[in-house]
């Protein structure tokens, strides 16, 4: 950890922060990290800032995957600086955390004197000490990737809703040529089996009815169970499914290379493992996949989906796509569209390729013009939106369980998720955390209407 001398402004010392606000961008891993930082700050006696009030400490928990991620950080810092000095003469502490912090490090301190501290995603458990340094006028930077697990230094989980995240794996060893994750999150590391089982038990005791297992490559998780046997993600899911009060298990994000036969079989054997699989493919062209350093081909990817559908015919499939990867031709883009037609995704995430500094793809020949990428993205999104609507329409008339997550906009309305991760809304006698049985009655592109059949099954 390094410490940068204080700037001429803002003031070189501040009183201890009483309130905080964490603003998280990007993936579900960042959402989880943001929740854990909030719990860490709460453990120090710092309270969340009331809605509409400025916080004494603002944590910008950043994502570096998309283009302009760095610009967005500086833009947010600028907005905070506009309201820099408050009536009592104090100034908020600004912490930049997450993957932009990891990638930029000291550069953030040079460009943004208002920033009090910079902390990478593997070091945020050190926030309390960094806050103490910042109060004394120093500007600490910690982008180390320590060998010890940060999770051992974090407090017990506090705020838990009906659906909770549980990070089981971090980092990536795949080195896709477009991706910064191996550089910002480090190598693949699996948390110990016992730690995960214990944390999951605490989440369930606190009211979680659904747990989503998280990882950059979540299905690369491995460990040893209580008997000392080597297990993969399917073994962990089987153990968690034993908890009577845990009714749903999900996982994201997966890599085709780590989709084992055991995990595929678990989809057919575990009722609590929801019928939803997010399995990014990125392109339908074998040449582009090779240039991306993806370890699968179009054919091997489709075979995986066939095996999953064989054990769980109602599985909802989700994917990621990048259009305009360097060198992608019109014909290769058409291969991606034909893959989408062949699969029939229930959901998808799609992006224009954006060069990330330091990645091999950023210096490849054949960078695709922006207007070409725009046109391709519009066509791709039209195709996946078509299939999402078709999937939703195909579920109309089905009876299923919905986990109630929050109130709707209207009196007596409730919102929750179906087993296929669709948003569904209904009216009736329910409460947050209930698992209710409904009949799906109408479908749109992004949500479904439902009729309540049996309230409060659990």
XYZ file of C-alpha atoms in Angstrom, residues 10-17 56-57 84 86 89-94 116-117 130-138:
29
model
C -9.589 19.879 0.011
C -8.671 20.316 3.712
C -5.817 18.082 4.862
C -7.815 16.621 7.726
C -11.429 15.717 8.361
C -13.401 14.473 11.351
C -14.323 10.788 11.494
C -17.101 10.019 9.006
C -19.422 11.978 5.012
C -17.812 9.153 3.018
C -17.555 19.928 -1.805
C -20.794 21.930 3.524
C -16.902 23.637 6.688
C -16.232 19.901 6.410
C -15.705 17.978 3.188
C -16.683 14.386 2.384
C -14.077 11.694 1.950
C -14.138 10.127 -1.530
C -9.131 10.631 -0.520
C -8.217 6.985 -1.137
C -7.295 3.742 4.980
C -10.073 5.973 6.327
C -7.943 6.667 9.412
C -5.033 7.639 7.163
C -7.250 9.903 5.077
C -8.471 11.673 8.214
C -4.836 12.556 8.950
C -4.415 14.106 5.513
C -2.725 11.216 3.731
